[in-house]
Tab-separated table of C-alpha atoms in Angstrom:
chain	number	residue	atom	x	y	z
A	649	UNK	CA	-3.414	16.042	-8.314
A	650	UNK	CA	-0.406	14.328	-9.858
A	651	UNK	CA	1.540	14.137	-6.630
A	652	UNK	CA	-1.473	12.821	-4.782
A	653	UNK	CA	-1.539	9.894	-7.134
A	654	UNK	CA	2.156	9.271	-7.045
A	655	UNK	CA	1.790	8.748	-3.350
A	656	UNK	CA	-1.292	6.655	-3.534
A	657	UNK	CA	-0.383	4.554	-6.580
A	658	UNK	CA	1.318	1.751	-4.775
A	659	UNK	CA	-1.199	1.484	-1.995
A	660	UNK	CA	-4.144	2.243	-4.250
A	661	UNK	CA	-5.725	-1.151	-4.206
A	662	UNK	CA	-5.273	-1.670	-0.497
A	663	UNK	CA	-6.755	1.729	0.243
A	664	UNK	CA	-9.705	1.107	-2.020
A	665	UNK	CA	-10.491	-2.062	-0.170
A	666	UNK	CA	-10.180	-0.407	3.206
A	667	UNK	CA	-12.030	2.787	2.401
A	668	UNK	CA	-14.943	1.117	0.745
A	669	UNK	CA	-14.812	-2.087	2.772
A	670	UNK	CA	-14.212	-4.006	-0.405
A	671	UNK	CA	-17.425	-2.782	-1.964
A	672	UNK	CA	-15.586	-0.988	-4.763
A	673	UNK	CA	-15.069	-4.422	-6.298
A	674	UNK	CA	-18.794	-4.923	-6.496
A	675	UNK	CA	-19.289	-1.508	-8.053
A	676	UNK	CA	-16.751	-2.318	-10.728
A	677	UNK	CA	-18.349	-5.703	-11.364
A	678	UNK	CA	-21.691	-3.975	-11.819
A	679	UNK	CA	-20.131	-1.573	-14.294
A	680	UNK	CA	-18.849	-4.407	-16.465
A	681	UNK	CA	-22.146	-6.257	-16.283
A	682	UNK	CA	-23.935	-3.133	-17.347
A	683	UNK	CA	-21.520	-2.834	-20.232
A	684	UNK	CA	-22.180	-6.455	-21.164
A	685	UNK	CA	-19.406	-6.496	-23.755
A	686	UNK	CA	-19.396	-9.106	-26.470
A	687	UNK	CA	-16.170	-10.539	-27.906
A	688	UNK	CA	-14.610	-8.170	-30.384
A	689	UNK	CA	-15.323	-5.102	-28.303
A	690	UNK	CA	-12.727	-2.387	-28.229
A	691	UNK	CA	-12.594	-0.673	-24.865
A	692	UNK	CA	-10.797	2.471	-23.818
A	693	UNK	CA	-10.432	2.682	-20.062
A	694	UNK	CA	-9.365	6.143	-19.011
A	695	UNK	CA	-7.797	6.901	-15.659
A	696	UNK	CA	-7.796	3.154	-15.122
A	697	UNK	CA	-4.184	3.011	-14.022
A	698	UNK	CA	-4.121	-0.100	-11.900
A	699	UNK	CA	-6.200	-2.120	-14.311
A	700	UNK	CA	-9.274	-3.057	-12.282
A	701	UNK	CA	-11.732	-2.372	-15.070
A	702	UNK	CA	-9.468	-3.762	-17.781
A	703	UNK	CA	-9.031	-7.111	-16.043
A	704	UNK	CA	-12.729	-7.465	-15.400
A	705	UNK	CA	-13.441	-6.674	-19.018
A	706	UNK	CA	-11.030	-9.359	-20.172
A	707	UNK	CA	-12.503	-11.925	-17.802
A	708	UNK	CA	-15.998	-11.122	-18.993
A	709	UNK	CA	-15.343	-11.395	-22.738
A	710	UNK	CA	-13.284	-14.497	-22.150
A	711	UNK	CA	-16.160	-16.269	-20.461
A	712	UNK	CA	-18.635	-15.072	-23.082
A	713	UNK	CA	-16.258	-16.373	-25.721
A	714	UNK	CA	-15.993	-19.723	-23.922
A	715	UNK	CA	-19.722	-20.136	-24.002
A	716	UNK	CA	-19.782	-19.145	-27.663
A	717	UNK	CA	-17.231	-21.811	-28.490
A	718	UNK	CA	-19.028	-24.462	-26.490
A	719	UNK	CA	-22.245	-23.700	-28.251
A	720	UNK	CA	-20.521	-23.837	-31.596
A	721	UNK	CA	-19.050	-27.223	-30.858
A	722	UNK	CA	-22.360	-28.577	-29.663
A	723	UNK	CA	-23.809	-27.766	-33.054
A	724	UNK	CA	-21.102	-29.588	-34.894
A	725	UNK	CA	-21.545	-33.078	-33.562
A	726	UNK	CA	-20.838	-34.611	-36.923
A	727	UNK	CA	-17.343	-33.172	-37.239
A	728	UNK	CA	-14.436	-35.541	-37.222
A	729	UNK	CA	-12.172	-35.509	-34.182
A	730	UNK	CA	-9.485	-33.978	-36.340
A	731	UNK	CA	-11.712	-31.076	-37.225
A	732	UNK	CA	-12.796	-30.537	-33.648
A	733	UNK	CA	-9.186	-30.618	-32.511
A	734	UNK	CA	-8.219	-28.087	-35.128
A	735	UNK	CA	-11.021	-25.756	-34.164
A	736	UNK	CA	-9.797	-25.853	-30.569
A	737	UNK	CA	-6.298	-25.025	-31.745
A	738	UNK	CA	-7.516	-22.133	-33.811
A	739	UNK	CA	-9.717	-20.718	-31.113
A	740	UNK	CA	-7.171	-21.163	-28.390
A	741	UNK	CA	-5.306	-18.274	-29.894
A	742	UNK	CA	-8.452	-16.231	-30.013
A	743	UNK	CA	-9.747	-16.711	-26.517
A	744	UNK	CA	-10.717	-13.080	-26.361
A	745	UNK	CA	-12.404	-13.039	-29.729
A	746	UNK	CA	-10.362	-10.012	-30.801
A	747	UNK	CA	-11.516	-7.950	-27.850
A	748	UNK	CA	-9.069	-5.314	-26.778
A	749	UNK	CA	-8.675	-2.865	-23.966
A	750	UNK	CA	-6.427	0.168	-23.909
A	751	UNK	CA	-5.737	1.578	-20.472
A	752	UNK	CA	-4.935	5.273	-20.527
A	753	UNK	CA	-3.812	7.128	-17.444
A	754	UNK	CA	-1.909	10.336	-16.836
A	755	UNK	CA	0.117	8.875	-14.035
A	756	UNK	CA	3.143	6.721	-14.753
A	757	UNK	CA	3.160	5.118	-11.329
A	758	UNK	CA	-0.417	3.927	-11.612
A	759	UNK	CA	0.308	2.431	-15.028
A	760	UNK	CA	3.387	0.677	-13.748
A	761	UNK	CA	1.434	-0.863	-10.916
A	762	UNK	CA	-1.228	-1.911	-13.389
A	763	UNK	CA	1.248	-3.452	-15.767
A	764	UNK	CA	2.881	-5.400	-12.975
A	765	UNK	CA	-0.468	-6.640	-11.774
A	766	UNK	CA	-1.271	-7.765	-15.278
A	767	UNK	CA	1.910	-9.772	-15.491
A	768	UNK	CA	1.380	-11.197	-12.059
A	769	UNK	CA	-2.174	-12.258	-12.803
A	770	UNK	CA	-1.327	-13.600	-16.231
A	771	UNK	CA	-3.032	-11.029	-18.427
A	772	UNK	CA	-1.152	-10.393	-21.609
A	773	UNK	CA	-3.373	-10.625	-24.628
A	774	UNK	CA	-5.553	-7.766	-25.780
A	775	UNK	CA	-4.276	-5.305	-23.214
A	776	UNK	CA	-2.219	-2.152	-23.742
A	777	UNK	CA	-1.082	0.734	-21.598
A	778	UNK	CA	-0.729	4.354	-22.617
A	779	UNK	CA	0.261	7.423	-20.673
A	780	UNK	CA	-2.115	10.156	-21.760
A	781	UNK	CA	-4.300	13.043	-20.666
A	782	UNK	CA	-8.069	12.562	-20.570
A	783	UNK	CA	-8.482	16.168	-21.739
A	784	UNK	CA	-6.267	15.540	-24.757
A	785	UNK	CA	-6.410	11.894	-25.753
A	786	UNK	CA	-3.779	10.500	-28.112
A	787	UNK	CA	-6.328	8.514	-30.084
A	788	UNK	CA	-7.917	9.024	-33.427
A	789	UNK	CA	-11.619	9.791	-33.934
A	790	UNK	CA	-14.318	7.138	-34.003
A	791	UNK	CA	-12.157	4.324	-32.749
A	792	UNK	CA	-13.597	2.693	-29.644
A	793	UNK	CA	-16.775	0.795	-28.883
A	794	UNK	CA	-16.822	1.675	-25.215
A	795	UNK	CA	-15.184	4.372	-23.110
A	796	UNK	CA	-15.026	3.924	-19.373
A	797	UNK	CA	-13.758	6.160	-16.639
A	798	UNK	CA	-14.019	4.677	-13.180
A	799	UNK	CA	-13.275	6.924	-10.237
A	800	UNK	CA	-11.180	9.131	-12.444
A	801	UNK	CA	-13.347	11.887	-13.806
A	802	UNK	CA	-13.465	13.825	-10.567
A	803	UNK	CA	-9.707	14.294	-10.833
A	804	UNK	CA	-9.900	15.881	-14.243
A	805	UNK	CA	-9.524	19.656	-14.240
A	806	UNK	CA	-11.715	20.285	-17.256
A	807	UNK	CA	-14.432	17.681	-17.179
A	808	UNK	CA	-16.065	19.214	-20.225
A	809	UNK	CA	-12.905	18.641	-22.259
A	810	UNK	CA	-12.630	15.064	-21.083
A	811	UNK	CA	-16.231	14.445	-22.092
A	812	UNK	CA	-15.648	16.005	-25.494
A	813	UNK	CA	-12.621	13.807	-26.008
A	814	UNK	CA	-14.625	10.778	-24.936
A	815	UNK	CA	-17.215	11.635	-27.543
A	816	UNK	CA	-14.590	12.149	-30.205
A	817	UNK	CA	-12.822	8.822	-29.813
A	818	UNK	CA	-15.973	6.724	-29.605
A	819	UNK	CA	-17.388	5.109	-32.707
A	820	UNK	CA	-20.911	6.036	-33.702
A	821	UNK	CA	-23.067	3.765	-31.593
A	822	UNK	CA	-20.361	3.694	-28.959
A	823	UNK	CA	-21.087	3.900	-25.263
A	824	UNK	CA	-19.764	6.170	-22.552
A	825	UNK	CA	-19.742	4.799	-19.028
A	826	UNK	CA	-18.670	6.691	-15.962
A	827	UNK	CA	-18.463	5.210	-12.470
A	828	UNK	CA	-17.948	7.857	-9.841
A	829	UNK	CA	-18.710	8.951	-6.342
A	830	UNK	CA	-21.839	11.018	-6.301
A	831	UNK	CA	-24.335	12.595	-3.961
A	832	UNK	CA	-26.449	10.995	-1.304
A	833	UNK	CA	-29.780	12.744	-1.087
A	834	UNK	CA	-31.084	10.972	1.995
A	835	UNK	CA	-30.208	13.365	4.856
A	836	UNK	CA	-29.508	10.757	7.518
A	837	UNK	CA	-27.337	8.626	5.273
A	838	UNK	CA	-25.652	11.757	4.102
A	839	UNK	CA	-24.623	12.657	7.652
A	840	UNK	CA	-23.302	9.168	8.302
A	841	UNK	CA	-21.448	9.198	5.023
A	842	UNK	CA	-19.862	12.549	5.845
A	843	UNK	CA	-18.809	11.295	9.242
A	844	UNK	CA	-17.211	8.250	7.708
A	845	UNK	CA	-15.523	10.236	4.972
A	846	UNK	CA	-14.025	12.955	7.078
A	847	UNK	CA	-13.297	11.055	10.273
A	848	UNK	CA	-12.355	7.598	9.112
A	849	UNK	CA	-10.876	7.773	5.652
A	850	UNK	CA	-7.978	10.168	6.252
A	851	UNK	CA	-7.073	8.135	9.310
A	852	UNK	CA	-7.032	4.987	7.200
A	853	UNK	CA	-4.911	6.893	4.728
A	854	UNK	CA	-2.418	7.702	7.427
A	855	UNK	CA	-2.348	4.223	8.887
A	856	UNK	CA	-2.172	2.273	5.646
A	857	UNK	CA	-0.401	4.606	3.272
A	858	UNK	CA	1.206	7.029	5.680
A	859	UNK	CA	-0.526	9.846	3.892
A	860	UNK	CA	-3.290	11.806	5.550
A	861	UNK	CA	-3.283	14.687	3.110
A	862	UNK	CA	-3.822	12.753	-0.099
A	863	UNK	CA	-6.850	11.025	1.311
A	864	UNK	CA	-8.173	14.231	2.727
A	865	UNK	CA	-7.906	15.559	-0.801
A	866	UNK	CA	-9.746	12.559	-2.156
A	867	UNK	CA	-12.612	13.017	0.258
A	868	UNK	CA	-12.889	16.728	-0.509
A	869	UNK	CA	-12.812	16.173	-4.246
A	870	UNK	CA	-15.754	13.830	-3.865
A	871	UNK	CA	-17.766	16.525	-2.104
A	872	UNK	CA	-16.994	19.123	-4.763
A	873	UNK	CA	-17.895	16.883	-7.632
A	874	UNK	CA	-21.136	17.672	-9.467
A	875	UNK	CA	-24.190	15.657	-8.398
A	876	UNK	CA	-25.966	13.177	-10.611
A	877	UNK	CA	-28.230	15.516	-12.571
A	878	UNK	CA	-25.500	18.050	-13.164
A	879	UNK	CA	-23.106	15.453	-14.488
A	880	UNK	CA	-25.865	14.110	-16.671
A	881	UNK	CA	-26.312	17.584	-18.178
A	882	UNK	CA	-22.590	17.901	-18.797
A	883	UNK	CA	-22.538	14.577	-20.583
A	884	UNK	CA	-25.439	15.670	-22.748
A	885	UNK	CA	-23.604	18.893	-23.524
A	886	UNK	CA	-20.758	16.879	-24.952
A	887	UNK	CA	-23.157	15.416	-27.476
A	888	UNK	CA	-24.185	12.135	-25.932
A	889	UNK	CA	-27.697	10.773	-26.258
A	890	UNK	CA	-29.873	8.668	-23.981
A	891	UNK	CA	-27.877	9.790	-21.018
A	892	UNK	CA	-28.959	8.383	-17.722
A	893	UNK	CA	-27.551	7.264	-14.412
A	894	UNK	CA	-27.970	4.501	-11.916
A	895	UNK	CA	-27.350	5.114	-8.227
A	896	UNK	CA	-25.523	2.477	-6.286
A	897	UNK	CA	-25.691	2.405	-2.516
A	898	UNK	CA	-28.116	5.309	-2.297
A	899	UNK	CA	-25.993	7.583	-4.414
A	900	UNK	CA	-22.631	7.018	-2.808
A	901	UNK	CA	-21.611	6.092	-6.323
A	902	UNK	CA	-23.409	6.450	-9.604
A	903	UNK	CA	-22.946	4.989	-13.064
A	904	UNK	CA	-23.639	7.459	-15.835
A	905	UNK	CA	-24.168	6.155	-19.343
A	906	UNK	CA	-24.517	7.824	-22.723
A	907	UNK	CA	-24.359	6.945	-26.383
A	908	UNK	CA	-22.777	8.535	-29.399
A	909	UNK	CA	-25.103	8.326	-32.323
B	241	UNK	CA	17.586	-15.304	-17.696
B	242	UNK	CA	14.179	-13.568	-17.815
B	243	UNK	CA	12.054	-14.114	-14.772
B	244	UNK	CA	8.768	-15.155	-16.310
B	245	UNK	CA	7.196	-17.746	-14.119
B	246	UNK	CA	3.767	-16.644	-15.180
B	247	UNK	CA	1.229	-18.197	-17.435
B	248	UNK	CA	0.703	-16.091	-20.501
B	249	UNK	CA	-1.278	-17.155	-23.503
B	250	UNK	CA	1.231	-15.881	-25.960
B	251	UNK	CA	4.870	-16.730	-25.992
B	252	UNK	CA	7.228	-13.922	-25.124
B	253	UNK	CA	8.607	-13.347	-28.589
B	254	UNK	CA	10.108	-9.911	-28.588
B	255	UNK	CA	8.193	-7.576	-30.832
B	256	UNK	CA	6.302	-10.190	-32.768
B	257	UNK	CA	2.548	-10.615	-32.571
B	258	UNK	CA	0.373	-9.170	-29.856
B	259	UNK	CA	0.598	-9.707	-26.139
B	260	UNK	CA	2.385	-7.327	-23.865
B	261	UNK	CA	4.340	-7.976	-20.758
B	262	UNK	CA	7.488	-9.131	-22.428
B	263	UNK	CA	10.092	-8.997	-19.738
B	264	UNK	CA	9.472	-5.721	-18.008
B	265	UNK	CA	11.194	-6.850	-14.852
B	266	UNK	CA	13.549	-4.883	-12.742
B	267	UNK	CA	16.986	-4.296	-14.077
B	268	UNK	CA	16.153	-4.797	-17.748
B	269	UNK	CA	17.629	-1.868	-19.631
B	270	UNK	CA	16.441	-2.942	-23.080
B	271	UNK	CA	13.982	-0.464	-24.537
B	272	UNK	CA	10.627	-2.138	-24.957
B	273	UNK	CA	8.852	-1.560	-28.242
B	274	UNK	CA	5.176	-0.748	-28.046
B	275	UNK	CA	2.570	-3.292	-28.891
B	276	UNK	CA	1.874	-3.375	-32.625
B	277	UNK	CA	-1.896	-3.264	-32.144
B	278	UNK	CA	-1.538	-0.107	-30.083
B	279	UNK	CA	0.204	1.705	-32.913
B	280	UNK	CA	-2.990	1.521	-34.912
B	281	UNK	CA	-4.828	3.726	-32.446
B	282	UNK	CA	-2.225	6.199	-31.329
B	283	UNK	CA	-2.060	9.683	-32.772
B	284	UNK	CA	-0.433	12.880	-31.630
B	285	UNK	CA	-2.530	14.277	-28.761
B	286	UNK	CA	-2.037	17.813	-30.041
B	287	UNK	CA	-2.744	17.541	-33.736
B	288	UNK	CA	-4.454	14.116	-33.775
B	289	UNK	CA	-2.285	13.218	-36.746
B	290	UNK	CA	-0.646	9.820	-37.305
B	291	UNK	CA	2.709	8.994	-35.831
B	292	UNK	CA	5.703	7.094	-37.053
B	293	UNK	CA	7.419	4.574	-34.825
B	294	UNK	CA	11.173	5.084	-34.811
B	295	UNK	CA	12.819	1.885	-33.701
B	296	UNK	CA	16.249	3.392	-33.234
B	297	UNK	CA	15.161	5.756	-30.504
B	298	UNK	CA	12.011	3.920	-29.448
B	299	UNK	CA	9.891	6.997	-30.001
B	300	UNK	CA	6.684	7.914	-31.758
B	301	UNK	CA	7.357	10.776	-34.097
B	302	UNK	CA	5.037	13.446	-35.412
B	303	UNK	CA	6.937	14.586	-38.493
B	304	UNK	CA	4.732	17.585	-39.153
B	305	UNK	CA	5.212	19.213	-35.782
B	306	UNK	CA	8.672	17.822	-35.292
B	307	UNK	CA	8.027	16.230	-31.931
B	308	UNK	CA	8.816	12.805	-30.587
B	309	UNK	CA	7.013	11.001	-27.794
B	310	UNK	CA	9.104	8.567	-25.768
B	311	UNK	CA	8.198	5.002	-24.965
B	312	UNK	CA	9.215	4.164	-21.442
B	313	UNK	CA	8.997	0.622	-20.102
B	314	UNK	CA	6.847	-0.257	-23.075
B	315	UNK	CA	4.361	2.497	-22.262
B	316	UNK	CA	4.041	5.332	-24.777
B	317	UNK	CA	4.138	8.678	-22.983
B	318	UNK	CA	1.632	10.598	-25.035
B	319	UNK	CA	1.685	13.895	-23.214
B	320	UNK	CA	3.321	16.979	-24.714
B	321	UNK	CA	5.417	17.549	-21.584
B	322	UNK	CA	7.221	14.284	-22.217
B	323	UNK	CA	7.908	14.979	-25.880
B	324	UNK	CA	11.093	16.348	-27.305
B	325	UNK	CA	11.665	18.421	-30.401
B	326	UNK	CA	13.221	16.642	-33.314
B	327	UNK	CA	14.182	19.822	-35.106
B	328	UNK	CA	16.375	22.699	-33.944
B	329	UNK	CA	13.733	25.288	-34.772
B	330	UNK	CA	10.678	24.876	-32.551
B	331	UNK	CA	7.248	24.575	-34.197
B	332	UNK	CA	4.984	27.655	-34.339
B	333	UNK	CA	2.726	26.756	-31.413
B	334	UNK	CA	3.648	26.279	-27.797
B	335	UNK	CA	2.006	23.632	-25.694
B	336	UNK	CA	-0.366	25.064	-23.153
B	337	UNK	CA	-0.706	22.215	-20.725
B	338	UNK	CA	-2.030	23.093	-17.273
């Protein structure tokens, strides 16, 4: 698995756009909206190497924070200009409202790409990068408000261990969110999807990334991954409550959610 | 000089305050310290015990087990394969990583 991702790291974003016709961006947007984080949230994004989820999270809490500040100022119409100016100064250095995201990935190349992207796009505050194993996280218990794993859990050898670790590092009341390829139950769509996956995607992999085999692997790993109900059961086994899932695009991907009580 | 043409909220003071991305451009051989806020969360992946940051070697050290995790390009490598032993005698357990 590691070598697959070394190869794909640099072309990861381009391939995602091509394979999913850009729709993966929408899926990730939906994930963050479902999360609906408020400022001050502490997020652990696992297998999030290139930063897609992390950046969206930061954008989201930033805009929530903006609205918070605007509302606050509206209520203080009788402040002097000096006081208003000072409150802007103070809040300028807290544009994220103490929100933080830690990106943890097992692959150095993916993290490097992510870090470079962050610099390039101007993300610096509230963002950290750690090389770690989802089955053996280097974080203490009861630390995070939200744990996300987007298109990463199917690459984990022991999913049960990763889920247990997710449970461990979440605070009580914390939320687990998993965005992953899943199963299409509609038979016609399923055939079309298979055709696309096995005929088109490895070819795209060859053309764009010069790597047929890695993308063949990706497609196969999707097929072998447990379907919605089975994953739901595994998440419940790890101790999560109120586990449910939402299919996107007829089950091509699904968002599973659970809570630690 | 450093090639930061980017807009960052925080100034690029080395090692002070939060905000990553301090000068990790090509060719910089200076070891990058980890972000201070990150140190609050990190523990040893094996024993889940706290770690000590050693500035001299830019490593995170688990004194109990006698292992040190390197920090490469500002990214802590928190996998046992990357760690080195700090003592001559190895600790009792071996790491069974797949």
